[in-house]
Structure formats: structure tokens, C-alpha cells
PDB file of C-alpha atoms in Angstrom:
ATOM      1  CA  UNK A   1     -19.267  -2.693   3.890  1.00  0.00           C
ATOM      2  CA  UNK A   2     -18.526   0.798   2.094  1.00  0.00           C
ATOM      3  CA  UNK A   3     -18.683   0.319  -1.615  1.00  0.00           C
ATOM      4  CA  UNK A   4     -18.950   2.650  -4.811  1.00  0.00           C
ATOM      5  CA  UNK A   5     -19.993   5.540  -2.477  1.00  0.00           C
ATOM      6  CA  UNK A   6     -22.548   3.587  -0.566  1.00  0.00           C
ATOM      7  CA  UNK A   7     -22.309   1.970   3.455  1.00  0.00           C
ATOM      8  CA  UNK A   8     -24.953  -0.851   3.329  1.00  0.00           C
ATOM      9  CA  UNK A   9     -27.513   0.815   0.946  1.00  0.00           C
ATOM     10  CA  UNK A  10     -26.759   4.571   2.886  1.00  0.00           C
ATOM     11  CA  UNK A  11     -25.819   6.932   0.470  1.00  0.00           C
ATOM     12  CA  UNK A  12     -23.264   9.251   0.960  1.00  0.00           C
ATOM     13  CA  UNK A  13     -25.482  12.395   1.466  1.00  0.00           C
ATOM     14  CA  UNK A  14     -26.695  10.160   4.727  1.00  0.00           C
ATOM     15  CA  UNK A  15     -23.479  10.351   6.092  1.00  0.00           C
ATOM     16  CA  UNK A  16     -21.695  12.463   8.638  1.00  0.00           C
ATOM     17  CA  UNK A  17     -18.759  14.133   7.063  1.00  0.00           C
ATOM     18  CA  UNK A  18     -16.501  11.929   9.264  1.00  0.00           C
ATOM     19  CA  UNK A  19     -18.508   8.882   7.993  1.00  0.00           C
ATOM     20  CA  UNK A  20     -18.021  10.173   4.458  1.00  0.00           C
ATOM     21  CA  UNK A  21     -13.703  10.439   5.772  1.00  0.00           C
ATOM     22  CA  UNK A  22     -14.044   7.214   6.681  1.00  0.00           C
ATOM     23  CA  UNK A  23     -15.455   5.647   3.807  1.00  0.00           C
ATOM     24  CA  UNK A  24     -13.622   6.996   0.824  1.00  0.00           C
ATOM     25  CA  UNK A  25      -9.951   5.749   2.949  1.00  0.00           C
ATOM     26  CA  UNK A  26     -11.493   2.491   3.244  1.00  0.00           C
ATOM     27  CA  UNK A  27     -12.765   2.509  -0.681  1.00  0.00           C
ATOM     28  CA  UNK A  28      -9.139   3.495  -1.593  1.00  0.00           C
ATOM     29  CA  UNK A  29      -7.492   1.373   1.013  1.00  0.00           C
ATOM     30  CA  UNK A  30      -9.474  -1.343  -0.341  1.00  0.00           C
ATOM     31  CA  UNK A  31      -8.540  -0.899  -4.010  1.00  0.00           C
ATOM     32  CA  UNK A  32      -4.391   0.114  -3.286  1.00  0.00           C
ATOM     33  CA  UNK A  33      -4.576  -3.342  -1.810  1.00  0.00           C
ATOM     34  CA  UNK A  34      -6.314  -5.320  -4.054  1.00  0.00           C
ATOM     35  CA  UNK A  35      -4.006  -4.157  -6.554  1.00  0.00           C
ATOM     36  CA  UNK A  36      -0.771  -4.421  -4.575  1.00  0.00           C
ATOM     37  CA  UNK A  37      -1.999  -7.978  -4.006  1.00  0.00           C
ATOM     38  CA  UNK A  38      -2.015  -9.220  -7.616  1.00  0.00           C
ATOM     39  CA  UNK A  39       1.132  -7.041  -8.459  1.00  0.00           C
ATOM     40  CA  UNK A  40       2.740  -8.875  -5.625  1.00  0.00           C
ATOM     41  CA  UNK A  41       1.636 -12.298  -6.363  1.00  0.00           C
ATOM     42  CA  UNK A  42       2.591 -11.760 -10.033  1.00  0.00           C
ATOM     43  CA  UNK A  43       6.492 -10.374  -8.966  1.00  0.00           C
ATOM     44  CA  UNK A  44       6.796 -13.948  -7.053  1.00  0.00           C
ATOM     45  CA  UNK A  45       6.770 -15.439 -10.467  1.00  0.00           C
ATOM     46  CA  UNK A  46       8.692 -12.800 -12.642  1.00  0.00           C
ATOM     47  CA  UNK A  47      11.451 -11.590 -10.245  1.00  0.00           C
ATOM     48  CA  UNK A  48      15.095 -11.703 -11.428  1.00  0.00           C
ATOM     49  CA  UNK A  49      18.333 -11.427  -9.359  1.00  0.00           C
ATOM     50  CA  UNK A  50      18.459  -7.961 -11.539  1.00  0.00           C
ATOM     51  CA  UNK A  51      14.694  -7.043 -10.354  1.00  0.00           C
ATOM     52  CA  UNK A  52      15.118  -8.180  -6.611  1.00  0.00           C
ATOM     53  CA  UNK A  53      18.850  -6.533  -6.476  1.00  0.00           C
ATOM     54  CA  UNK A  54      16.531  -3.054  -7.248  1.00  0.00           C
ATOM     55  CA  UNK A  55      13.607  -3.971  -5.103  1.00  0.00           C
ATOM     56  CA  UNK A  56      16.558  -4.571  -2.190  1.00  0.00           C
ATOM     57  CA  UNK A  57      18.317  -0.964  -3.236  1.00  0.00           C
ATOM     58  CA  UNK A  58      14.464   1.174  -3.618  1.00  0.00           C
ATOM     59  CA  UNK A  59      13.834  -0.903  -0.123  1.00  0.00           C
ATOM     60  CA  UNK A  60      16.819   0.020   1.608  1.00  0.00           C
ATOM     61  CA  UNK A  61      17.882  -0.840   5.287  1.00  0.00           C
ATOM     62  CA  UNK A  62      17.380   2.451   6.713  1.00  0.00           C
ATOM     63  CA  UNK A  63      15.048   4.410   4.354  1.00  0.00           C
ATOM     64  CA  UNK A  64      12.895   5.397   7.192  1.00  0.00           C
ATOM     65  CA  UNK A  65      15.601   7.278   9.487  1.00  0.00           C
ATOM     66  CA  UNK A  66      15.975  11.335   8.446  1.00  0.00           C
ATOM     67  CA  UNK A  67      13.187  11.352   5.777  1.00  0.00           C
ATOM     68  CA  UNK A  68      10.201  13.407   5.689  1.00  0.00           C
ATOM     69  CA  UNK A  69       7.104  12.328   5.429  1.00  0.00           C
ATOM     70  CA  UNK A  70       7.086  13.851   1.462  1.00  0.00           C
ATOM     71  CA  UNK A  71      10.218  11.753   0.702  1.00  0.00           C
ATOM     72  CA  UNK A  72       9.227   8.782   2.547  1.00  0.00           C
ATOM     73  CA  UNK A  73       6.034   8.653   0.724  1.00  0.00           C
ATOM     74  CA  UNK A  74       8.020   9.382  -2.952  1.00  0.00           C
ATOM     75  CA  UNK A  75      10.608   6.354  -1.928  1.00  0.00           C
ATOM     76  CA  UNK A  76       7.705   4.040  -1.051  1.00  0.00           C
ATOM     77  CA  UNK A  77       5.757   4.678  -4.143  1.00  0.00           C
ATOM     78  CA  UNK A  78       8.911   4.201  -6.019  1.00  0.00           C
ATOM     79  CA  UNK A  79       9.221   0.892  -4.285  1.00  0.00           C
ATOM     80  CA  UNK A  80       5.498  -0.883  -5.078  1.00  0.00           C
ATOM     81  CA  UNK A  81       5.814   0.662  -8.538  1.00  0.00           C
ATOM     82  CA  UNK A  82       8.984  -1.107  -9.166  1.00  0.00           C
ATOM     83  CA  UNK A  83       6.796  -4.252  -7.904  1.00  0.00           C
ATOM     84  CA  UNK A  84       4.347  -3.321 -10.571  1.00  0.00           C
ATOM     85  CA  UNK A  85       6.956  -3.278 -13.385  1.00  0.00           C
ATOM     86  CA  UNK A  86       8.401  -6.429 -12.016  1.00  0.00           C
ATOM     87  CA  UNK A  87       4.729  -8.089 -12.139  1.00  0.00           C
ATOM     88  CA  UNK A  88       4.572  -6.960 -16.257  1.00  0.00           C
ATOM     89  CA  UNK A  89       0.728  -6.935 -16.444  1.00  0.00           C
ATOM     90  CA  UNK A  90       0.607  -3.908 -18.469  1.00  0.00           C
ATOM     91  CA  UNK A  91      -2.873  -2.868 -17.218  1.00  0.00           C
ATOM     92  CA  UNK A  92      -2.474  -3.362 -13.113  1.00  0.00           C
ATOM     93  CA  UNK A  93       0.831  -1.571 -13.595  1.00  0.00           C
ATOM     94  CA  UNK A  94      -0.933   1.296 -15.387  1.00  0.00           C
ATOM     95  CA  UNK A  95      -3.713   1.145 -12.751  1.00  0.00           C
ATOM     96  CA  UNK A  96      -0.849   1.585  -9.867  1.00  0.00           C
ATOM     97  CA  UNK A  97       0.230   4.676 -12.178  1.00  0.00           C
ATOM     98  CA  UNK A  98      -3.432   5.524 -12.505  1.00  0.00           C
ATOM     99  CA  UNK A  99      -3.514   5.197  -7.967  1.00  0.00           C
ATOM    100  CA  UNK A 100       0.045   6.864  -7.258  1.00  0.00           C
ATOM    101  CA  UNK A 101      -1.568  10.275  -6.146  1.00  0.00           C
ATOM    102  CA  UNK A 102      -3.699   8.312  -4.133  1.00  0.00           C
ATOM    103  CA  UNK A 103      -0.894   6.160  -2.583  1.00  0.00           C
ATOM    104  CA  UNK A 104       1.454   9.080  -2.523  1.00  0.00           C
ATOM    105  CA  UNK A 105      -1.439  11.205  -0.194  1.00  0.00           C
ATOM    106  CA  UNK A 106      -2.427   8.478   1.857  1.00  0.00           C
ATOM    107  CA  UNK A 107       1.035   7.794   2.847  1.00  0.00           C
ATOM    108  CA  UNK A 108       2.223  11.294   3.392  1.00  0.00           C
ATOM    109  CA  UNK A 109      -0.687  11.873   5.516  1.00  0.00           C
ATOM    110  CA  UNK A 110       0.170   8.322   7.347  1.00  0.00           C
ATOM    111  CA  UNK A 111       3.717   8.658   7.701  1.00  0.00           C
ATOM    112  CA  UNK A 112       4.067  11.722   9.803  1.00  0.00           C
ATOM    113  CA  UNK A 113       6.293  10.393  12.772  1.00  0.00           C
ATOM    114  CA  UNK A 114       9.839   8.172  12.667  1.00  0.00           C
ATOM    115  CA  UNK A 115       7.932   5.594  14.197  1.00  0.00           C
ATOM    116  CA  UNK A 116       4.938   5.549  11.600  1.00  0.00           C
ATOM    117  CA  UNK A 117       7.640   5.635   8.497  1.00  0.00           C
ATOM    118  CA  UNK A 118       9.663   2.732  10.459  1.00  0.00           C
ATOM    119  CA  UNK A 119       6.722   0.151  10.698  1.00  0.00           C
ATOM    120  CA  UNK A 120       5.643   1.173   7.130  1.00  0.00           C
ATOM    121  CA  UNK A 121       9.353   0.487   5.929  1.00  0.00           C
ATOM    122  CA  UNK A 122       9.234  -3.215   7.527  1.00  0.00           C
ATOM    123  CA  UNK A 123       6.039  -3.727   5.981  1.00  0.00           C
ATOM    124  CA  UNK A 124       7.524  -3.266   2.761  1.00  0.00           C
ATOM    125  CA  UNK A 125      11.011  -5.818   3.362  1.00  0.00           C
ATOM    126  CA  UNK A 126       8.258  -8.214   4.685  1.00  0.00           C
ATOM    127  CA  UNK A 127       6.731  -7.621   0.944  1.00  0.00           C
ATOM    128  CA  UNK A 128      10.576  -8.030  -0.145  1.00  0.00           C
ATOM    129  CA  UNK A 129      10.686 -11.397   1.815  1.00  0.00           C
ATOM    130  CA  UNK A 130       7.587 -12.776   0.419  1.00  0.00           C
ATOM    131  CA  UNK A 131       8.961 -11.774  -3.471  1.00  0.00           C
ATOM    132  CA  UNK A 132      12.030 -13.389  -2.723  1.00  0.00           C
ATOM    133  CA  UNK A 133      10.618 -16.779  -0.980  1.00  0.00           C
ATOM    134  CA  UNK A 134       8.514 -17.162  -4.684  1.00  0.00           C
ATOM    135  CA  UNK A 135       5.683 -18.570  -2.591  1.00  0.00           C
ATOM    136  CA  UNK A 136       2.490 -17.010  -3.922  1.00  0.00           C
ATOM    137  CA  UNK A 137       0.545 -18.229  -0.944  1.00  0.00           C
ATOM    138  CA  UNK A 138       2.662 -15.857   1.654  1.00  0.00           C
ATOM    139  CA  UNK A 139       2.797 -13.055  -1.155  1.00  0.00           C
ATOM    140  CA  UNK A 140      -0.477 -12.669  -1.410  1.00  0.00           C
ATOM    141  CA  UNK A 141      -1.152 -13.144   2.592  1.00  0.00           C
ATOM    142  CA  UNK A 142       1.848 -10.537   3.082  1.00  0.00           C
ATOM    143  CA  UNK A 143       0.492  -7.890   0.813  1.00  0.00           C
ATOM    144  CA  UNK A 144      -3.218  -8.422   1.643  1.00  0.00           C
ATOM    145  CA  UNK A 145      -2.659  -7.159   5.007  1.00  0.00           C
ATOM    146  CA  UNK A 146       0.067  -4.844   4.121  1.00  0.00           C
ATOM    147  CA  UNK A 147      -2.210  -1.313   4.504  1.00  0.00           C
ATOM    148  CA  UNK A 148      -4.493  -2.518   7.600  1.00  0.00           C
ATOM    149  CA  UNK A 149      -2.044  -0.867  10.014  1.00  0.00           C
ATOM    150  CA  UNK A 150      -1.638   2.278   7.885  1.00  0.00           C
ATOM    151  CA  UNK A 151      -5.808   2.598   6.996  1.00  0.00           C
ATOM    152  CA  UNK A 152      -6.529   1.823  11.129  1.00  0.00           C
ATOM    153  CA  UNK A 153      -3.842   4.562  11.926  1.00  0.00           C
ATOM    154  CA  UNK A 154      -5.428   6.859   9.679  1.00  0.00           C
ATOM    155  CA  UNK A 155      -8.606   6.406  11.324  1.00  0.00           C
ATOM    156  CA  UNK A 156      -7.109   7.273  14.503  1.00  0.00           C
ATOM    157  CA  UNK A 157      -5.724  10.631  12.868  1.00  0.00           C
ATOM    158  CA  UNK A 158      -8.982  11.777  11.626  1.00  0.00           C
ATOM    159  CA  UNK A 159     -11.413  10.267  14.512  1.00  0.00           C
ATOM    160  CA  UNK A 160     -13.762   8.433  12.466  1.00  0.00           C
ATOM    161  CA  UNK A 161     -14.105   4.589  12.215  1.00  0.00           C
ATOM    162  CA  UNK A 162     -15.846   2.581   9.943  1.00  0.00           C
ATOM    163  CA  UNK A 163     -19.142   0.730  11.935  1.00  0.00           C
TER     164      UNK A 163
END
């Protein structure tokens, strides 16, 4: 497993520049979830009508359809941070602050095509759905697995893969 710049005791510097790609998206990946995780589970708990009447406007039906890849990535940051102030745990919701270039870079360079920003988008009313059903057990399943389509896509895009 890739951890704090390492693959199974290889350093970085022993690494093909598609291995090194490959291993900072996964360290990222790995953390953006982790964190979107807790955030999520927490929101199952704290959610109002008010909070999951602004989750359902940020979410939208459509937001997918006409936006670019710059807006689509704004709009879904805008989203999970709203799931972060929802959650009220002062220091993951600073930590999602602390991640939003990360999150805003990963998912402009994931959500290139209609059909990328489409899947993405039902990702995140699936995340809606789990809020809303206030079962922590599905939350946490739902957003746990919620960036393994977008991290194997990216792999695809830049040709490396993590062995």
C-alpha cells in the first residue's frame, strides 16, 4: 500500500514518475475519503429539514448537464463542504477546508466529459440518500466507496496503476 510517500518500504526516488502519479492520487484519494467518511457519518446524526433542504438545492437534479468541468468541480466542493458544516466537528470541517484545492483539482481533472460529471453527480444524491435514511451503517458504506470510480478513472487518464 502507498503511504506517507512510501509503496511497501520503496521510496519515492525508486519510483517511475508514473508510479510517483499514481501514488500521490491514491495518498489523496485515500485521505478525501477518509474524511468524507466521518463528515458523512456525522451529517446522519446532525441533519435538519433546513440542512437537508440545502444539501437537496447544492445537489440539484440536473447539476451535471451544461457545466464545465471548473463549475462542476466548484458546485461539488460546495456540496461535501456543506456536509462538513452539517457534521459540526470543527476540526474535520477545517481539514475539508484545509483539502478543497485538492478536491477541487482532482475533480476538475476527473470530470472532463458529460458522462464523467453525470456519474459523479449520482454519487453525490446516493451520499444525499444515505444522509437522509440517518443510517450510519449505509453512510459510511456510501461515502467509503464514493471516490473509487473517480481515483480508477483517473488512473486510466494518466496510464499508471497502482501494483
Amino acid at each position: 500500500a502507498f503511504a506517507a510517500g512510501r509503496r511497501d518500504d520503496v521510496a519515492y526516488s525508486d519510483l517511475t514518475p508514473g508510479e510517483v502519479v499514481a501514488a500521490k492520487l491514491h495518498t489523496n484519494a485515500a485521505r478525501v475519503d477518509e474524511t468524507l467518511g466521518e463528515l458523512t457519518v456525522l451529517a446522519t446524526h446532525k441533519a435538519t429539514p433546513t440542512d437537508l433542504d440545502k444539501l437537496d438545492d447544492l445537489a440539484g437534479t440536473d447539476l451535471h448537464l451544461g457545466m464545465t468541468a471548473e463549475g462542476f468541480a466548484d458546485a461539488d466542493y460546495a456540496f461535501h463542504h456543506e456536509i462538513a458544516r452539517i457534521a459540526g466537528n470543527n476540526f474535520l470541517a477545517m481539514m475539508h477546508e484545509a483539502i478543497g484545492p485538492h478536491i477541487r483539482s482532482f475533480i476538475n481533472a476527473y470530470a472532463h466529459t458529460e458522462n464523467d460529471r453525470r456519474l459523479a453527480h449520482e454519487r453525490n444524491l446516493e451520499l444525499l440518500k444515505a444522509i437522509k435514511s440517518r443510517n450510519e451503517k449505509t453512510a459510511s458504506q456510501t461515502a467509503r466507496k464514493h471516490l473509487v470510480p473517480c481515483l480508477k478513472s483517473m488512473m486510466h487518464i494518466t496510464g499508471v496503476t497502482i501494483g
